[in-house]
Coordinates of C-alpha atoms in Angstrom, one line a residue:
M1 CA 56.9 101.7 3.2
S2 CA 58.3 104.6 1.0
S3 CA 56.5 107.7 -0.3
E4 CA 56.9 109.0 -3.8
H5 CA 59.4 111.5 -2.5
G6 CA 61.5 108.8 -1.0
E7 CA 60.5 109.5 2.7
V8 CA 60.3 106.4 4.9
I9 CA 57.0 106.2 6.7
F10 CA 56.9 104.0 9.9
G11 CA 53.3 103.0 10.1
T12 CA 50.0 104.0 8.8
D13 CA 47.7 106.8 10.0
E14 CA 45.8 104.2 11.9
E15 CA 49.0 103.2 13.8
K16 CA 49.8 106.8 15.0
P17 CA 47.2 106.9 17.8
K18 CA 48.4 103.6 19.0
R19 CA 52.0 105.0 19.3
S20 CA 50.6 108.1 21.1
R21 CA 48.7 105.9 23.6
A22 CA 51.7 103.7 24.2
G23 CA 53.9 106.8 24.9
C24 CA 51.3 108.1 27.3
C25 CA 51.2 104.7 29.2
L26 CA 54.9 104.7 29.4
R27 CA 55.0 108.2 30.9
V28 CA 52.3 107.1 33.4
L29 CA 54.3 104.1 34.4
I30 CA 57.5 106.1 34.8
R31 CA 55.6 108.7 37.0
T32 CA 54.0 105.9 39.1
A33 CA 57.4 104.2 39.6
L34 CA 59.0 107.5 40.6
A35 CA 56.1 108.2 43.0
L36 CA 56.4 104.7 44.5
L37 CA 60.1 105.2 44.9
A38 CA 59.5 108.5 46.7
I39 CA 56.9 106.9 49.0
A40 CA 59.4 104.1 49.7
A41 CA 62.1 106.6 50.5
L42 CA 59.8 108.5 52.8
A43 CA 58.7 105.2 54.5
A44 CA 62.3 104.2 54.9
A45 CA 63.1 107.5 56.4
G46 CA 60.1 107.2 58.7
V47 CA 61.1 103.7 59.8
G48 CA 64.6 105.0 60.4
V49 CA 63.3 107.8 62.6
L50 CA 61.0 105.4 64.5
G51 CA 63.9 103.0 64.8
Y52 CA 66.2 105.7 66.2
L53 CA 63.5 106.8 68.6
A54 CA 62.9 103.2 69.8
Y55 CA 66.7 102.6 70.1
D56 CA 67.0 105.8 72.1
R57 CA 64.2 104.9 74.4
I58 CA 65.9 101.5 75.0
T59 CA 69.5 102.6 75.4
G60 CA 69.4 106.3 76.2
T61 CA 69.7 108.0 79.6
G62 CA 66.6 109.2 81.2
A63 CA 65.9 111.6 84.1
P64 CA 64.5 109.8 87.2
G65 CA 61.1 110.9 88.3
E66 CA 58.4 109.6 90.6
K67 CA 59.0 106.1 92.0
V68 CA 56.7 103.2 91.3
H69 CA 56.5 100.0 93.3
V70 CA 56.7 96.9 91.2
E71 CA 57.2 93.2 92.0
I72 CA 58.9 90.8 89.7
P73 CA 57.9 87.2 90.5
E74 CA 60.4 84.4 90.6
G75 CA 61.1 82.9 87.2
A76 CA 59.8 86.0 85.4
T77 CA 60.9 86.1 81.7
G78 CA 62.0 89.2 79.8
R79 CA 58.6 89.3 78.3
S80 CA 56.6 89.0 81.6
A81 CA 59.0 91.4 83.4
G82 CA 58.5 93.9 80.5
Q83 CA 54.8 93.5 80.8
I84 CA 55.0 94.4 84.5
L85 CA 57.1 97.5 83.7
S86 CA 54.7 98.5 80.9
S87 CA 51.6 98.1 83.1
A88 CA 53.3 100.3 85.7
G89 CA 53.8 103.0 83.1
L90 CA 57.6 102.7 83.2
I91 CA 58.1 101.7 79.6
E92 CA 55.9 102.1 76.5
H93 CA 55.9 98.4 75.5
E94 CA 57.3 95.1 77.0
F95 CA 59.5 94.6 73.9
M96 CA 61.7 97.5 75.0
L97 CA 63.0 95.5 78.0
R98 CA 63.6 92.5 75.8
G99 CA 65.4 94.8 73.4
A100 CA 67.6 96.0 76.2
M101 CA 68.4 92.4 77.1
H102 CA 69.2 91.6 73.5
L103 CA 71.5 94.6 73.1
D104 CA 73.2 94.1 76.5
K105 CA 76.5 92.2 76.1
T106 CA 77.4 92.0 79.8
G107 CA 75.1 89.1 80.9
K108 CA 72.6 91.1 82.9
T109 CA 69.7 89.1 84.3
I110 CA 66.4 89.9 85.9
K111 CA 66.3 89.1 89.7
H112 CA 62.9 88.5 91.2
G113 CA 61.7 90.6 94.2
A114 CA 60.2 94.0 95.0
Y115 CA 61.5 97.2 93.5
E116 CA 61.0 101.0 93.8
L117 CA 61.7 102.1 90.3
P118 CA 61.7 105.8 89.2
K119 CA 59.8 106.8 86.1
G120 CA 61.5 108.4 83.1
L121 CA 64.4 105.9 82.7
S122 CA 65.3 104.0 79.6
A123 CA 64.8 100.2 79.3
M124 CA 68.5 99.6 79.6
Q125 CA 68.6 101.6 82.9
Y126 CA 65.7 99.5 84.2
L127 CA 67.6 96.3 83.2
E128 CA 70.6 97.6 85.2
L129 CA 68.4 98.1 88.3
L130 CA 66.7 94.7 87.9
D131 CA 70.1 93.1 87.6
K132 CA 71.3 94.7 90.9
G133 CA 68.4 93.0 92.7
P134 CA 65.4 94.0 94.8
N135 CA 65.5 97.3 96.7
A136 CA 62.1 97.2 98.4
V137 CA 60.0 94.9 100.6
F138 CA 58.2 92.2 98.8
D139 CA 54.4 92.2 99.5
A140 CA 53.4 88.6 98.8
G141 CA 50.0 89.3 100.2
G142 CA 49.1 91.3 97.1
I143 CA 49.5 88.2 94.9
P144 CA 46.3 86.1 94.5
P145 CA 46.5 82.6 96.1
E146 CA 46.0 80.9 92.7
R147 CA 49.3 82.5 91.5
R148 CA 51.2 81.3 94.5
L149 CA 52.6 77.8 95.0
T150 CA 54.2 76.8 98.3
V151 CA 56.1 73.5 98.3
P152 CA 57.4 72.5 101.8
E153 CA 60.7 70.7 102.1
G154 CA 60.5 66.9 102.3
L155 CA 57.5 66.2 100.1
S156 CA 57.6 63.4 97.6
I157 CA 56.3 63.8 94.1
N158 CA 53.1 62.0 95.1
Q159 CA 52.6 64.4 97.9
M160 CA 53.3 67.4 95.7
A161 CA 50.8 66.2 93.2
A162 CA 48.1 66.5 95.8
L163 CA 48.6 70.3 95.8
F164 CA 47.1 70.4 92.2
D165 CA 43.6 70.0 90.8
D166 CA 45.1 67.4 88.4
P167 CA 47.5 65.3 90.3
E168 CA 48.1 62.9 87.5
A169 CA 49.2 65.7 85.2
F170 CA 51.8 66.7 87.8
K171 CA 53.1 63.2 88.0
E172 CA 53.3 62.9 84.3
A173 CA 55.2 66.2 84.0
A174 CA 57.6 65.0 86.7
A175 CA 58.3 61.9 84.7
D176 CA 58.8 63.6 81.4
P177 CA 61.7 61.9 79.5
G178 CA 62.8 65.1 77.8
L179 CA 63.0 67.1 81.0
R180 CA 64.8 64.2 82.8
T181 CA 67.3 64.0 79.9
R182 CA 68.0 67.7 80.0
M183 CA 68.7 67.6 83.7
G184 CA 70.7 64.5 83.5
V185 CA 68.5 62.5 85.9
R186 CA 68.9 58.8 85.6
A187 CA 65.8 57.8 87.6
A188 CA 62.3 57.4 86.1
T189 CA 61.1 60.6 87.7
L190 CA 62.4 63.9 89.0
E191 CA 62.0 62.8 92.6
G192 CA 64.5 64.9 94.6
F193 CA 65.1 67.4 91.8
L194 CA 62.1 69.7 92.4
M195 CA 63.2 72.5 94.7
P196 CA 60.9 73.3 97.6
D197 CA 60.1 77.0 97.9
T198 CA 57.3 79.5 97.4
Y199 CA 56.8 80.4 93.8
Y200 CA 54.9 83.2 92.2
F201 CA 53.4 83.1 88.7
D202 CA 51.9 85.6 86.3
Q203 CA 48.8 83.4 86.3
K204 CA 47.6 80.2 87.8
P205 CA 50.3 77.7 86.9
T206 CA 49.7 74.4 85.1
P207 CA 51.3 71.3 86.7
R208 CA 53.8 71.3 83.8
E209 CA 54.7 75.0 84.4
A210 CA 55.2 74.2 88.2
V211 CA 57.4 71.2 87.5
E212 CA 59.6 73.2 85.1
R213 CA 59.9 76.1 87.5
M214 CA 60.9 73.9 90.4
A215 CA 63.3 71.9 88.3
S216 CA 65.0 75.1 87.0
Q217 CA 65.2 76.4 90.6
F218 CA 66.9 73.2 91.7
E219 CA 69.5 73.6 89.0
R220 CA 70.3 77.2 90.0
E221 CA 70.4 76.5 93.7
F222 CA 72.5 73.3 93.4
A223 CA 75.0 75.1 91.1
E224 CA 75.4 77.8 93.7
L225 CA 76.0 75.2 96.4
L226 CA 78.6 73.5 94.2
A227 CA 80.4 76.8 93.9
L228 CA 80.7 76.9 97.7
Y229 CA 81.4 73.2 98.2
P230 CA 83.3 72.0 95.1
L231 CA 83.4 68.2 94.5
P232 CA 85.5 66.0 92.3
A233 CA 84.5 66.1 88.6
D234 CA 83.4 62.4 88.8
Y235 CA 81.1 62.8 91.8
D236 CA 77.7 61.2 91.6
R237 CA 75.1 64.0 91.8
D238 CA 72.2 61.6 92.0
A239 CA 73.8 59.9 95.1
V240 CA 74.4 63.3 96.7
V241 CA 70.7 64.2 96.2
A242 CA 69.6 60.8 97.5
V243 CA 71.7 61.4 100.7
A244 CA 70.2 64.9 101.0
S245 CA 66.7 63.5 100.8
L246 CA 67.4 61.1 103.7
V247 CA 68.8 63.9 105.7
E248 CA 65.7 65.9 105.0
E249 CA 63.5 63.2 106.3
E250 CA 65.6 62.1 109.3
A251 CA 66.7 65.5 110.7
K252 CA 64.3 67.9 112.2
V253 CA 66.6 70.8 113.2
D254 CA 69.2 72.4 110.9
E255 CA 72.2 72.0 113.2
E256 CA 71.8 68.2 113.1
R257 CA 71.6 67.8 109.4
P258 CA 75.4 67.7 108.9
L259 CA 75.6 65.0 111.7
V260 CA 72.9 62.9 110.0
A261 CA 74.8 63.2 106.7
A262 CA 78.0 62.1 108.5
V263 CA 76.2 59.0 109.8
I264 CA 75.0 58.1 106.3
Y265 CA 78.4 58.5 104.7
N266 CA 80.2 56.6 107.5
R267 CA 77.8 53.6 107.3
L268 CA 78.1 53.6 103.5
K269 CA 81.9 53.4 103.7
K270 CA 81.7 50.5 106.1
G271 CA 79.0 48.7 104.2
I272 CA 76.5 48.9 107.1
P273 CA 72.8 49.0 106.1
L274 CA 71.4 52.4 106.7
G275 CA 68.4 51.0 108.5
M276 CA 66.2 54.1 108.1
D277 CA 62.4 54.2 108.6
S278 CA 62.1 57.1 106.1
T279 CA 62.9 54.8 103.2
L280 CA 60.3 52.4 104.3
Q281 CA 57.7 55.2 104.6
F282 CA 58.5 56.2 101.0
S283 CA 58.3 52.6 99.8
L284 CA 55.0 51.8 101.6
N285 CA 53.5 55.3 101.4
K286 CA 53.1 55.1 105.1
Y287 CA 53.6 58.7 106.2
G288 CA 52.8 59.8 109.7
Q289 CA 52.4 56.3 110.9
R290 CA 54.5 54.2 113.3
M291 CA 56.7 51.7 111.5
L292 CA 56.3 48.1 112.6
D293 CA 58.8 45.3 112.8
A294 CA 56.9 43.6 110.0
D295 CA 57.5 46.7 107.8
K296 CA 61.2 46.0 108.0
E297 CA 60.7 42.7 106.2
V298 CA 59.1 44.2 103.1
D299 CA 60.7 43.2 99.8
S300 CA 61.7 46.5 98.4
P301 CA 64.9 48.1 97.1
Y302 CA 64.0 51.0 99.4
N303 CA 64.2 48.7 102.4
T304 CA 67.5 50.0 103.9
Y305 CA 67.2 47.5 106.8
K306 CA 67.6 44.6 104.4
N307 CA 69.7 46.2 101.6
A308 CA 73.1 47.9 102.1
G309 CA 73.9 51.1 100.3
L310 CA 71.7 54.0 99.2
P311 CA 68.1 53.4 98.0
P312 CA 67.6 53.5 94.2
G313 CA 67.0 57.3 94.3
P314 CA 65.9 60.2 96.4
I315 CA 62.8 59.7 98.6
C316 CA 61.7 63.3 98.7
S317 CA 62.7 66.8 97.6
P318 CA 65.3 68.1 100.0
G319 CA 65.7 71.8 100.9
L320 CA 68.8 73.9 100.8
A321 CA 69.9 72.9 104.4
A322 CA 69.8 69.2 103.6
L323 CA 71.6 69.6 100.3
R324 CA 74.3 71.7 102.0
A325 CA 74.7 68.9 104.6
A326 CA 75.0 66.2 101.9
L327 CA 77.7 68.3 100.2
D328 CA 79.5 69.3 103.5
P329 CA 78.8 66.7 106.2
A330 CA 80.2 67.0 109.7
R331 CA 83.6 65.6 110.3
E332 CA 82.5 63.0 112.9
N333 CA 82.8 59.3 113.3
Y334 CA 79.2 58.7 114.3
L335 CA 77.5 55.5 113.1
Y336 CA 74.2 55.7 114.9
F337 CA 71.5 58.1 116.0
V338 CA 68.2 57.8 117.8
S339 CA 65.4 60.2 118.4
N340 CA 65.2 61.9 121.8
A341 CA 62.0 62.0 123.7
D342 CA 61.3 65.6 122.4
G343 CA 60.6 64.1 118.9
R344 CA 62.9 66.6 117.3
T345 CA 66.5 66.2 118.3
H346 CA 68.7 63.0 118.3
T347 CA 71.5 61.4 120.3
F348 CA 74.5 60.5 118.1
S349 CA 76.8 57.6 118.9
K350 CA 80.1 56.2 117.6
T351 CA 79.7 52.6 118.9
L352 CA 76.8 50.2 119.2
E353 CA 77.2 50.1 122.9
E354 CA 76.7 53.9 123.2
H355 CA 73.8 53.6 120.8
N356 CA 72.1 50.9 122.8
R357 CA 72.4 53.0 126.0
A358 CA 70.8 56.0 124.1
V359 CA 68.0 53.8 122.9
S360 CA 67.3 52.5 126.4
R361 CA 67.2 56.0 127.8
F362 CA 64.9 57.1 125.0
R363 CA 62.5 54.3 125.6
K364 CA 62.5 55.0 129.4
E365 CA 61.7 58.7 128.7
I366 CA 58.9 57.8 126.3
R367 CA 57.4 55.4 128.8
V368 CA 57.3 58.2 131.4
Q369 CA 55.7 60.6 128.9
R370 CA 53.1 58.0 127.9
R371 CA 52.3 57.3 131.6
Q372 CA 51.9 61.0 132.3
L373 CA 49.7 61.4 129.3
K374 CA 47.5 58.6 130.4
Q375 CA 47.2 60.1 133.9
D376 CA 46.3 63.5 132.5
T377 CA 43.7 61.8 130.2
D378 CA 42.1 59.7 133.0
G379 CA 42.1 62.8 135.3
N380 CA 40.0 64.7 132.8

């Protein structure tokens, strides 16, 4: 619109307050935006400072102070180990130890055991100490019984399951297809692949947690044995573990384990049935009982009196000594062994004639023992 003097007027008088309010709103928006940018900048600076402080607490070099006794249980994760250090007042938060593990590029690990750790160090320094290994005496007595699990050598999965409130859950976990596939176990269960040991947990373990811990421990221990006793790339691990399980059940003293392993391998090479009561005990679940001649006629793939070769799989969980014997058997030509009258040691023979003489001597000694026992009983 034009005035009579030719001036151009952009809007009416009513529109001028609107323009004024719009300008005011724009200025408010600009000031708000600038304020938000300033706050964001300050926040970023604060985060940067906090990040630097956290990084320094993780990777810096601290001054050692008063020592604190801590115990890292077997199988502890970075999180659980960090929680232990945090509870002991060594680090502010468990994530600091995990942060150190993430930043470390040298492959440091946390080794279980007892430590005397000084206060005042960084998380990276604590990781270095935990990687070196325990430096104090482990006090297992301080760990509540429900957080301890002791699995003796030579137990089958069924026998292990009896250690738990829910045996069926343990058996189910030990047959988990995913876990068996991960470990490369061909059998229907992890029989033989659960490492006997005493385990410590942060809390009472579930059957699944126990199975996974024992399976992981087996993998670590077996890998270490293979480094000491390397085998051909095409060796059958399942067969080695099956042999170890037989050694575990048949041998009672460590020095005889390599000899029992030698007998097993020698008989396998010659195609002679192993003829071992331990496989029948597993098949019939007849533990702690005398095996009868009728038991040797049972129709089972685990009957090593009727079937040549190894049983279909391990018959128990062997310990380190038995696994070592299976990987490094004695260089002997023994084909037979029979228990001595002491119930612990054996007499080993290379020929059937030698073996029969040993059996005859064993039976004579047993008869003498039984006669003496009867006399002592009657005398009382």
